[in-house]
CSV table of C-alpha atoms in Angstrom, one decimal:
chain,number,residue,atom,x,y,z
A,1,MET,CA,25.0,14.9,30.6
A,2,SER,CA,22.0,14.2,27.4
A,3,PRO,CA,19.2,13.2,28.5
A,4,PRO,CA,19.0,8.9,27.0
A,5,PRO,CA,16.8,9.3,23.7
A,6,LEU,CA,13.2,9.6,23.8
A,7,ARG,CA,12.3,5.8,23.7
A,8,VAL,CA,7.9,5.1,21.8
A,9,LEU,CA,6.4,2.1,21.2
A,10,THR,CA,3.5,1.9,18.8
A,11,PHE,CA,1.6,-0.8,19.1
A,12,LEU,CA,-0.6,-2.8,15.5
A,13,TYR,CA,-2.6,-5.5,15.0
A,14,SER,CA,-0.5,-6.0,11.1
A,15,PHE,CA,0.6,-3.9,8.0
A,16,ALA,CA,-2.5,-5.6,6.7
A,17,PRO,CA,-3.4,-3.3,3.2
A,18,GLY,CA,-4.4,-0.2,4.9
A,19,GLY,CA,-3.4,4.0,4.6
A,20,VAL,CA,-3.1,3.9,8.9
A,21,GLU,CA,-0.8,0.7,8.6
A,22,ARG,CA,1.7,2.5,6.1
A,23,VAL,CA,1.5,6.4,7.6
A,24,ALA,CA,2.8,5.0,11.0
A,25,ALA,CA,4.8,2.2,9.2
A,26,ARG,CA,7.2,5.7,7.7
A,27,LEU,CA,6.5,7.6,10.7
A,28,HIS,CA,8.3,5.0,13.1
A,29,ALA,CA,11.3,5.0,9.8
A,30,ALA,CA,11.4,8.9,10.0
A,31,PHE,CA,11.9,8.8,14.1
A,32,VAL,CA,14.6,6.7,13.9
A,33,ARG,CA,17.0,9.1,12.1
A,34,HIS,CA,16.1,11.4,14.1
A,35,GLY,CA,17.6,9.6,16.7
A,36,VAL,CA,14.1,7.8,18.4
A,37,GLU,CA,14.9,4.9,20.3
A,38,SER,CA,11.8,3.7,19.0
A,39,ARG,CA,9.1,-0.2,17.7
A,40,VAL,CA,6.7,-1.4,16.1
A,41,VAL,CA,5.4,-4.0,18.1
A,42,MET,CA,3.0,-6.2,16.3
A,43,ALA,CA,0.1,-8.4,17.4
A,44,ASP,CA,0.5,-9.9,13.5
A,45,THR,CA,3.9,-10.6,11.4
A,46,ARG,CA,2.3,-12.5,8.6
A,47,ILE,CA,2.2,-10.0,6.5
A,48,ALA,CA,5.2,-7.9,5.2
A,49,PRO,CA,5.4,-3.7,6.5
A,50,PRO,CA,5.3,-1.7,3.3
A,51,PHE,CA,9.2,-1.0,3.3
A,52,PRO,CA,12.0,-2.7,5.5
A,53,LEU,CA,12.0,-1.6,9.3
A,54,PRO,CA,14.2,-1.5,12.0
A,55,ALA,CA,12.7,-2.3,15.5
A,56,VAL,CA,9.8,-5.0,15.3
A,57,THR,CA,9.1,-8.2,16.7
A,58,GLN,CA,5.9,-9.0,17.7
A,59,VAL,CA,3.8,-9.5,20.5
A,60,ALA,CA,3.4,-13.0,21.1
A,61,PRO,CA,4.9,-16.0,19.2
A,62,GLU,CA,1.9,-17.2,17.5
A,63,PRO,CA,-0.3,-14.9,14.3
A,64,ARG,CA,-3.6,-13.8,15.6
A,65,GLY,CA,-6.6,-14.8,13.8
A,66,ASN,CA,-8.6,-12.1,14.1
A,67,THR,CA,-8.8,-8.0,15.0
A,68,VAL,CA,-10.4,-10.0,18.3
A,69,SER,CA,-7.9,-11.8,19.2
A,70,ARG,CA,-5.3,-9.4,18.1
A,71,LEU,CA,-6.4,-6.6,20.2
A,72,VAL,CA,-6.4,-9.2,24.1
A,73,ALA,CA,-2.7,-9.8,22.7
A,74,LEU,CA,-1.8,-6.6,22.2
A,75,VAL,CA,-3.5,-6.2,26.2
A,76,ARG,CA,-2.0,-8.9,27.4
A,77,GLY,CA,1.2,-8.8,26.6
A,78,LEU,CA,2.3,-5.1,25.8
A,79,PRO,CA,2.6,-4.3,29.7
A,80,ALA,CA,5.7,-6.4,30.2
A,81,ILE,CA,6.8,-5.0,27.5
A,82,ILE,CA,6.7,-1.5,28.2
A,83,ALA,CA,8.1,-2.0,31.9
A,84,ARG,CA,11.5,-4.0,29.8
A,85,ASP,CA,11.8,-1.3,27.5
A,86,ARG,CA,11.4,1.3,29.7
A,87,ILE,CA,9.3,3.4,27.0
A,88,ASP,CA,8.3,6.9,27.3
A,89,LEU,CA,5.2,7.3,25.4
A,90,LEU,CA,2.8,5.1,23.0
A,91,PHE,CA,1.5,6.3,19.6
A,92,CYS,CA,-0.9,5.4,18.7
A,93,ALA,CA,-1.5,5.6,15.1
A,94,GLY,CA,-5.1,6.3,14.4
A,95,ASN,CA,-9.0,5.5,15.8
A,96,THR,CA,-8.6,1.1,14.9
A,97,TYR,CA,-6.3,1.8,18.3
A,98,THR,CA,-8.1,3.3,20.6
A,99,ALA,CA,-9.2,0.2,22.1
A,100,PRO,CA,-6.0,-1.2,23.4
A,101,ALA,CA,-5.5,2.2,24.1
A,102,VAL,CA,-8.2,2.4,26.0
A,103,LEU,CA,-7.9,-1.0,27.9
A,104,LEU,CA,-3.4,-0.6,28.6
A,105,ARG,CA,-4.4,2.9,30.0
A,106,LEU,CA,-7.0,0.8,32.2
A,107,THR,CA,-5.4,-2.0,33.4
A,108,MET,CA,-1.8,-0.5,33.9
A,109,GLY,CA,-2.7,2.1,35.7
A,110,ARG,CA,-0.2,5.2,36.3
A,111,ALA,CA,2.9,2.2,34.7
A,112,CYS,CA,0.8,3.8,31.1
A,113,PRO,CA,2.6,5.6,30.0
A,114,PRO,CA,1.5,9.3,28.0
A,115,ILE,CA,-0.5,8.5,25.3
A,116,LEU,CA,-0.3,10.1,21.4
A,117,ALA,CA,-3.2,9.4,19.4
A,118,LYS,CA,-3.4,9.9,15.8
A,119,ILE,CA,-7.0,9.9,14.0
A,120,SER,CA,-6.8,9.2,12.1
A,121,ASN,CA,-10.6,9.3,10.1
A,122,ASP,CA,-13.7,11.0,9.9
A,123,LEU,CA,-15.8,11.6,13.7
A,124,VAL,CA,-19.1,12.6,13.1
A,125,ARG,CA,-19.9,9.1,10.7
A,126,PRO,CA,-22.7,9.4,8.9
A,127,ASP,CA,-23.1,5.6,7.7
A,128,MET,CA,-23.7,4.7,11.1
A,129,PRO,CA,-27.3,3.9,12.8
A,130,TRP,CA,-28.5,6.5,15.1
A,131,LEU,CA,-28.0,3.8,18.4
A,132,VAL,CA,-25.1,2.4,17.7
A,133,ARG,CA,-23.9,6.2,16.6
A,134,VAL,CA,-25.7,7.3,20.3
A,135,CYS,CA,-22.7,4.5,21.9
A,136,TYR,CA,-20.0,5.7,19.6
A,137,ARG,CA,-20.1,9.0,20.5
A,138,ARG,CA,-19.8,7.7,23.9
A,139,TRP,CA,-16.9,6.1,23.2
A,140,LEU,CA,-15.2,9.3,22.0
A,141,ARG,CA,-16.1,10.8,25.2
A,142,ILE,CA,-14.4,7.9,26.9
A,143,GLN,CA,-11.1,8.0,24.8
A,144,GLY,CA,-10.9,11.6,25.8
A,145,ARG,CA,-10.7,10.5,29.4
A,146,TYR,CA,-8.1,8.3,29.2
A,147,ILE,CA,-5.7,9.4,26.0
A,148,ASP,CA,-3.1,12.0,27.4
A,149,HIS,CA,-3.3,14.0,23.8
A,150,PHE,CA,-4.5,13.9,20.1
A,151,VAL,CA,-3.0,14.7,16.6
A,152,GLY,CA,-5.8,16.4,14.2
A,153,MET,CA,-3.8,16.0,10.3
A,154,ALA,CA,-5.8,19.4,9.5
A,155,PRO,CA,-6.1,21.9,11.3
A,156,ALA,CA,-9.9,21.3,10.0
A,157,MET,CA,-10.3,18.6,12.5
A,158,ARG,CA,-9.4,20.5,15.8
A,159,GLY,CA,-13.6,22.4,16.1
A,160,GLU,CA,-14.2,17.9,15.4
A,161,ILE,CA,-11.7,16.7,17.9
A,162,ALA,CA,-13.1,19.2,20.5
A,163,THR,CA,-16.2,18.5,20.0
A,164,LEU,CA,-16.4,14.8,19.8
A,165,ILE,CA,-13.9,13.5,21.9
A,166,GLY,CA,-14.0,16.5,24.5
A,167,VAL,CA,-11.5,18.0,25.4
A,168,PRO,CA,-9.5,21.9,25.6
A,169,ASP,CA,-7.9,23.1,22.6
A,170,ASP,CA,-4.2,22.3,24.7
A,171,ARG,CA,-4.3,18.3,24.4
A,172,ILE,CA,-5.1,18.9,20.3
A,173,SER,CA,-2.4,19.4,17.8
A,174,ILE,CA,-3.3,19.6,14.5
A,175,ILE,CA,0.1,18.3,12.4
A,176,GLU,CA,-0.5,17.3,8.9
A,177,ASP,CA,-0.5,14.1,7.5
A,178,PRO,CA,2.5,12.0,6.5
A,179,ALA,CA,1.1,10.6,3.4
A,180,LEU,CA,4.3,11.2,1.2
A,181,SER,CA,7.8,11.8,1.1
A,182,ASP,CA,9.5,14.9,-0.8
A,183,ALA,CA,10.9,12.5,-3.4
A,184,ASP,CA,7.0,11.1,-2.9
A,185,LEU,CA,5.9,15.0,-4.5
A,186,THR,CA,9.5,15.2,-6.8
A,187,ARG,CA,8.2,11.1,-8.7
A,188,LEU,CA,4.7,11.4,-9.0
A,189,ALA,CA,5.0,15.0,-10.4
A,190,ARG,CA,7.8,13.2,-12.9
A,191,VAL,CA,5.4,10.2,-13.4
A,192,ARG,CA,2.4,12.4,-14.8
A,193,ASP,CA,4.5,14.5,-16.5
A,194,THR,CA,5.9,12.4,-18.7
A,195,ALA,CA,3.4,8.9,-19.4
A,196,GLN,CA,2.0,9.1,-22.7
A,197,ARG,CA,-1.7,9.3,-22.0
A,198,ASP,CA,-2.9,8.7,-25.5
A,199,HIS,CA,-5.9,5.7,-25.1
A,200,THR,CA,-9.2,7.0,-26.5
A,201,GLY,CA,-11.7,8.0,-23.7
A,202,ARG,CA,-11.7,9.4,-20.7
A,203,HIS,CA,-9.6,7.2,-17.5
A,204,PHE,CA,-11.1,7.5,-13.9
A,205,LEU,CA,-9.4,6.2,-11.4
A,206,ALA,CA,-10.9,4.7,-8.3
A,207,ILE,CA,-7.8,4.0,-4.6
A,208,GLY,CA,-9.7,2.2,-1.2
A,209,ARG,CA,-10.0,-1.5,0.3
A,210,LEU,CA,-13.0,-2.7,-1.0
A,211,ALA,CA,-14.9,-2.0,1.7
A,212,PRO,CA,-18.7,-0.3,2.5
A,213,GLN,CA,-16.9,2.7,3.7
A,214,LYS,CA,-16.1,4.2,-0.5
A,215,ASN,CA,-19.8,3.3,-1.6
A,216,PHE,CA,-18.0,2.2,-4.9
A,217,PRO,CA,-22.0,1.4,-5.4
A,218,LEU,CA,-22.3,4.5,-5.9
A,219,LEU,CA,-18.5,6.0,-8.0
A,220,LEU,CA,-20.6,2.8,-11.0
A,221,ASP,CA,-24.0,4.1,-10.8
A,222,ALA,CA,-22.4,7.5,-11.5
A,223,PHE,CA,-20.0,6.2,-13.9
A,224,ALA,CA,-22.4,4.7,-15.3
A,225,ARG,CA,-24.5,7.7,-16.2
A,226,ILE,CA,-21.8,9.4,-17.5
A,227,ALA,CA,-19.3,6.4,-19.3
A,228,GLN,CA,-18.8,6.8,-22.9
A,229,PRO,CA,-17.7,3.9,-25.3
A,230,ASP,CA,-14.2,4.4,-25.0
A,231,ASP,CA,-14.1,5.6,-21.5
A,232,ARG,CA,-13.0,3.4,-18.4
A,233,LEU,CA,-12.6,2.6,-15.1
A,234,ARG,CA,-10.6,1.7,-12.5
A,235,ILE,CA,-11.2,0.9,-8.9
A,236,LEU,CA,-7.7,-0.5,-7.3
A,237,GLY,CA,-8.1,-2.6,-3.5
A,238,GLU,CA,-9.1,-5.9,-2.6
A,239,GLY,CA,-12.3,-6.8,0.0
A,240,PRO,CA,-15.4,-7.9,0.6
A,241,GLU,CA,-17.0,-6.8,-1.7
A,242,ARG,CA,-15.3,-7.1,-5.1
A,243,ALA,CA,-18.2,-10.3,-6.5
A,244,ALA,CA,-21.3,-7.3,-5.3
A,245,LEU,CA,-19.1,-5.0,-7.0
A,246,GLU,CA,-18.4,-6.5,-10.6
A,247,ALA,CA,-22.0,-7.8,-10.4
A,248,GLN,CA,-23.7,-4.2,-10.5
A,249,ALA,CA,-21.1,-3.9,-13.2
A,250,ALA,CA,-22.7,-6.4,-15.2
A,251,ARG,CA,-26.1,-5.6,-14.2
A,252,LEU,CA,-25.1,-1.7,-15.5
A,253,GLY,CA,-24.2,-2.9,-18.8
A,254,ILE,CA,-20.6,-1.6,-17.6
A,255,ALA,CA,-19.0,-4.9,-17.0
A,256,ASP,CA,-16.7,-4.3,-20.4
A,257,LYS,CA,-15.5,-1.0,-19.4
A,258,VAL,CA,-14.7,-1.5,-15.4
A,259,ALA,CA,-11.0,-3.1,-14.2
A,260,LEU,CA,-10.9,-5.0,-10.9
A,261,PRO,CA,-7.3,-4.6,-10.5
A,262,GLY,CA,-6.6,-5.8,-6.4
A,263,HIS,CA,-4.5,-4.4,-4.5
A,264,THR,CA,-1.5,-2.2,-6.2
A,265,ASP,CA,1.5,-0.3,-5.0
A,266,PRO,CA,3.1,1.0,-5.6
A,267,LEU,CA,0.4,3.4,-7.5
A,268,ASP,CA,3.3,5.8,-10.1
A,269,VAL,CA,1.9,3.9,-13.1
A,270,TRP,CA,-2.4,3.8,-12.6
A,271,LEU,CA,-1.8,7.5,-11.3
A,272,GLY,CA,0.3,8.6,-14.3
A,273,GLN,CA,-1.9,7.6,-16.9
A,274,ALA,CA,-5.7,8.5,-15.7
A,275,ASP,CA,-7.5,10.9,-17.3
A,276,ALA,CA,-9.0,11.8,-13.9
A,277,PHE,CA,-9.3,10.6,-9.9
A,278,VAL,CA,-12.6,10.1,-8.0
A,279,LEU,CA,-13.1,9.3,-4.6
A,280,SER,CA,-17.3,8.3,-3.7
A,281,SER,CA,-16.1,7.6,0.1
A,282,ASP,CA,-19.4,8.5,3.4
A,283,PHE,CA,-16.4,9.4,5.5
A,284,GLU,CA,-12.5,9.6,5.2
A,285,GLY,CA,-10.3,11.0,7.5
A,286,VAL,CA,-7.3,12.6,4.9
A,287,PRO,CA,-7.6,11.0,2.6
A,288,ALA,CA,-3.3,9.7,2.0
A,289,VAL,CA,-4.8,8.6,-1.5
A,290,VAL,CA,-6.3,12.5,-2.6
A,291,ILE,CA,-3.0,13.9,-1.3
A,292,GLU,CA,-0.9,12.0,-3.9
A,293,ALA,CA,-3.5,12.9,-6.5
A,294,LEU,CA,-2.1,15.9,-5.5
A,295,ALA,CA,1.2,15.3,-5.9
A,296,ALA,CA,0.9,14.3,-9.2
A,297,GLY,CA,-1.5,17.5,-10.5
A,298,LEU,CA,-4.1,14.5,-11.0
A,299,PRO,CA,-8.4,16.4,-11.5
A,300,ILE,CA,-9.7,14.7,-8.6
A,301,VAL,CA,-14.1,14.3,-7.8
A,302,ALA,CA,-14.5,13.7,-4.4
A,303,THR,CA,-17.8,13.3,-2.0
A,304,ASP,CA,-17.8,15.8,0.8
A,305,CYS,CA,-16.2,13.4,3.4
A,306,CYS,CA,-14.8,14.7,6.0
A,307,VAL,CA,-14.1,18.0,7.4
A,308,SER,CA,-11.2,18.2,6.0
A,309,MET,CA,-12.0,17.4,2.1
A,310,ALA,CA,-12.9,21.1,1.4
A,311,ASP,CA,-10.0,21.8,2.7
A,312,LEU,CA,-7.1,19.8,1.0
A,313,LEU,CA,-9.6,20.6,-2.8
A,314,GLY,CA,-8.8,24.4,-2.4
A,315,HIS,CA,-12.7,24.9,-1.4
A,316,GLY,CA,-12.9,23.9,-5.3
A,317,THR,CA,-9.9,25.5,-6.4
A,318,LEU,CA,-8.2,22.0,-6.6
A,319,GLY,CA,-11.3,19.6,-7.3
A,320,SER,CA,-14.7,18.9,-7.8
A,321,LEU,CA,-16.3,18.6,-3.8
A,322,VAL,CA,-20.2,16.7,-4.2
A,323,PRO,CA,-22.8,15.8,-1.9
A,324,VAL,CA,-22.2,12.7,-0.4
A,325,GLY,CA,-24.6,9.8,-1.5
A,326,ASP,CA,-25.7,12.1,-5.1
A,327,ALA,CA,-24.6,9.7,-8.0
A,328,ALA,CA,-26.5,12.0,-10.0
A,329,ALA,CA,-23.6,14.9,-8.4
A,330,LEU,CA,-20.7,12.5,-8.8
A,331,GLY,CA,-21.2,11.3,-12.7
A,332,ALA,CA,-21.1,15.5,-14.1
A,333,ALA,CA,-18.9,16.3,-11.4
A,334,MET,CA,-16.9,13.1,-13.6
A,335,ASP,CA,-18.3,14.6,-17.0
A,336,SER,CA,-17.3,18.2,-16.1
A,337,VAL,CA,-13.5,17.0,-15.5
A,338,ALA,CA,-11.6,19.2,-17.8
A,339,SER,CA,-9.1,17.0,-20.3
A,340,ASN,CA,-6.8,20.3,-20.6
A,341,GLU,CA,-5.8,22.1,-17.5
A,342,SER,CA,-3.3,25.3,-17.1
A,343,ALA,CA,0.1,24.4,-15.9
A,344,GLU,CA,-1.1,27.1,-12.4
A,345,ILE,CA,-3.8,24.2,-11.2
A,346,VAL,CA,-1.3,21.2,-11.6
A,347,ALA,CA,1.5,23.4,-10.1
A,348,ALA,CA,-1.2,24.1,-7.1
A,349,ARG,CA,-2.1,20.5,-6.9
A,350,ARG,CA,1.2,19.9,-6.3
A,351,ALA,CA,2.2,22.6,-3.2
A,352,ALA,CA,-0.7,22.1,-1.4
A,353,ALA,CA,0.3,18.1,-1.3
A,354,ALA,CA,3.7,19.3,-0.3
A,355,ARG,CA,2.2,20.6,3.2
A,356,PHE,CA,1.6,15.9,3.8
A,357,THR,CA,5.1,14.9,3.4
A,358,ILE,CA,7.3,12.8,6.7
A,359,GLU,CA,10.4,15.9,6.2
A,360,HIS,CA,6.9,18.7,7.6
A,361,ALA,CA,6.2,16.0,9.9
A,362,THR,CA,8.3,13.7,11.2
A,363,GLY,CA,10.1,16.9,14.1
A,364,ARG,CA,6.9,18.3,15.2
A,365,TYR,CA,6.1,14.6,16.2
A,366,VAL,CA,9.3,14.4,18.1
A,367,GLU,CA,8.7,17.6,20.0
A,368,LEU,CA,5.2,17.6,20.7
A,369,MET,CA,6.1,14.0,22.2
A,370,GLN,CA,9.5,15.3,23.9
A,371,ARG,CA,6.8,17.6,25.3
A,372,LEU,CA,4.2,15.1,26.7
A,373,VAL,CA,6.5,12.9,28.8
A,374,ALA,CA,8.7,16.4,30.1
A,375,GLN,CA,4.7,17.0,31.3
A,376,ARG,CA,4.5,13.0,32.7
A,377,TYR,CA,7.6,12.8,33.8
A,378,GLY,CA,10.5,15.9,34.1
A,379,ALA,CA,13.5,16.7,33.3
A,380,ARG,CA,15.4,12.4,31.9
A,381,VAL,CA,18.4,11.6,33.2
C-alpha cells in the first residue's frame, strides 16, 4: 500500500507584487503537479495571484490591511486549518514569513508540523543601525531554535546561514531559486534575439520596488554622471519612494531621460529593448530580476549586495560587480557596457540562468520535504 500524498501548507500575507510571493506561487503550482497535496493559506486575498492557482484559501473572512494584522490573522487561524487538514509540513516562503513560523511553533508546540524555511534575503543586513542589527542577529538565532530546516537559494548562502542562524550543516540545503521555468528561458532568449533595438543612445533598465533596499537614488546619481543626450533609464516598479525619486531626477537635470512606468508584468519587452540591466541594491538574497536578465542574455551591472552575487555573475565574467553605495563605480561600469558582445558571453549568461528553474527545483524540494516528514513522523500509511 502506497503512502498518502504529502500534505504541504504555504502561508502568505498576500500576493502583493514581490519576488517571494511570485516564487511561492510557482512552487505551489509545481508541487500540485508533482502529486503533493499543496495548499496556500492567505491573510488577504484581495490581490490576485500572478497566475491562476488551485487550493488557495483565506485564513479569515475579512481582508487584513497591514502586516501586523495579517500576522495575527495567520497565527490565530492556521492552527485549526493545520489540524483539520492534517498538514504534514509548513513551508515558509521567505524571510518575511519566519515570524509567523516561529509563533506557530511556540503556540502549537509538538502539534506544529515540521517547518521548512527558504532564506530569500540577505542575512547580514549592513543597512541596519548597529543596535537594530544586534537585535536582528538575536532574532536569527531564535529562528534557528524553532525552525526545522533552512534552504539557501545559492551555494554561497550555506556558510551565511550556518554562521548567522546558528544551525549545523545537516539542517541546511541548497536549492537554486526557481525564478524561471524552462519555457521562460526559451521565451526570454527569443524575445531578446528578435528585438529591434534601433533606438539612439543607451537604454538602461532597473527593476524593483521603489523602496530603500533597492537604492534607486544611487542609480539616479550614477546615471546622471554618465548620461549622454540620447541615453535613457527605465525603473520598473512601484513603492513609497516614487515622489522622492522623481524630485531627485529633476534636481539632477535628468527628468527627461528617466521614466518610472510602475509595476509591469511581464518584463519581456523591457528586457528585449534594454542595452543593459542595472541593480543598485544595498542588500539582496538571490535577486530574481538578475536571473531573468541572465536568461535574456542582457549585459548586467550590479552592486556586490549579497554573498551570492559574485557567483551569480560568474565572478565578473557574466557582468560587472561594483561596491555597494559607490555611485562613481556604478556609473563607470554602466558607461563601459559593451554595445556589441560576443555570442559566447550571451550563451554563458543563459546557461547560468538555467540552474534557476522550477523544473530543476521541484523534485529536490519534494524529496527534502518527504525526508523531513519521515524524520518527524516515521513511515506514513
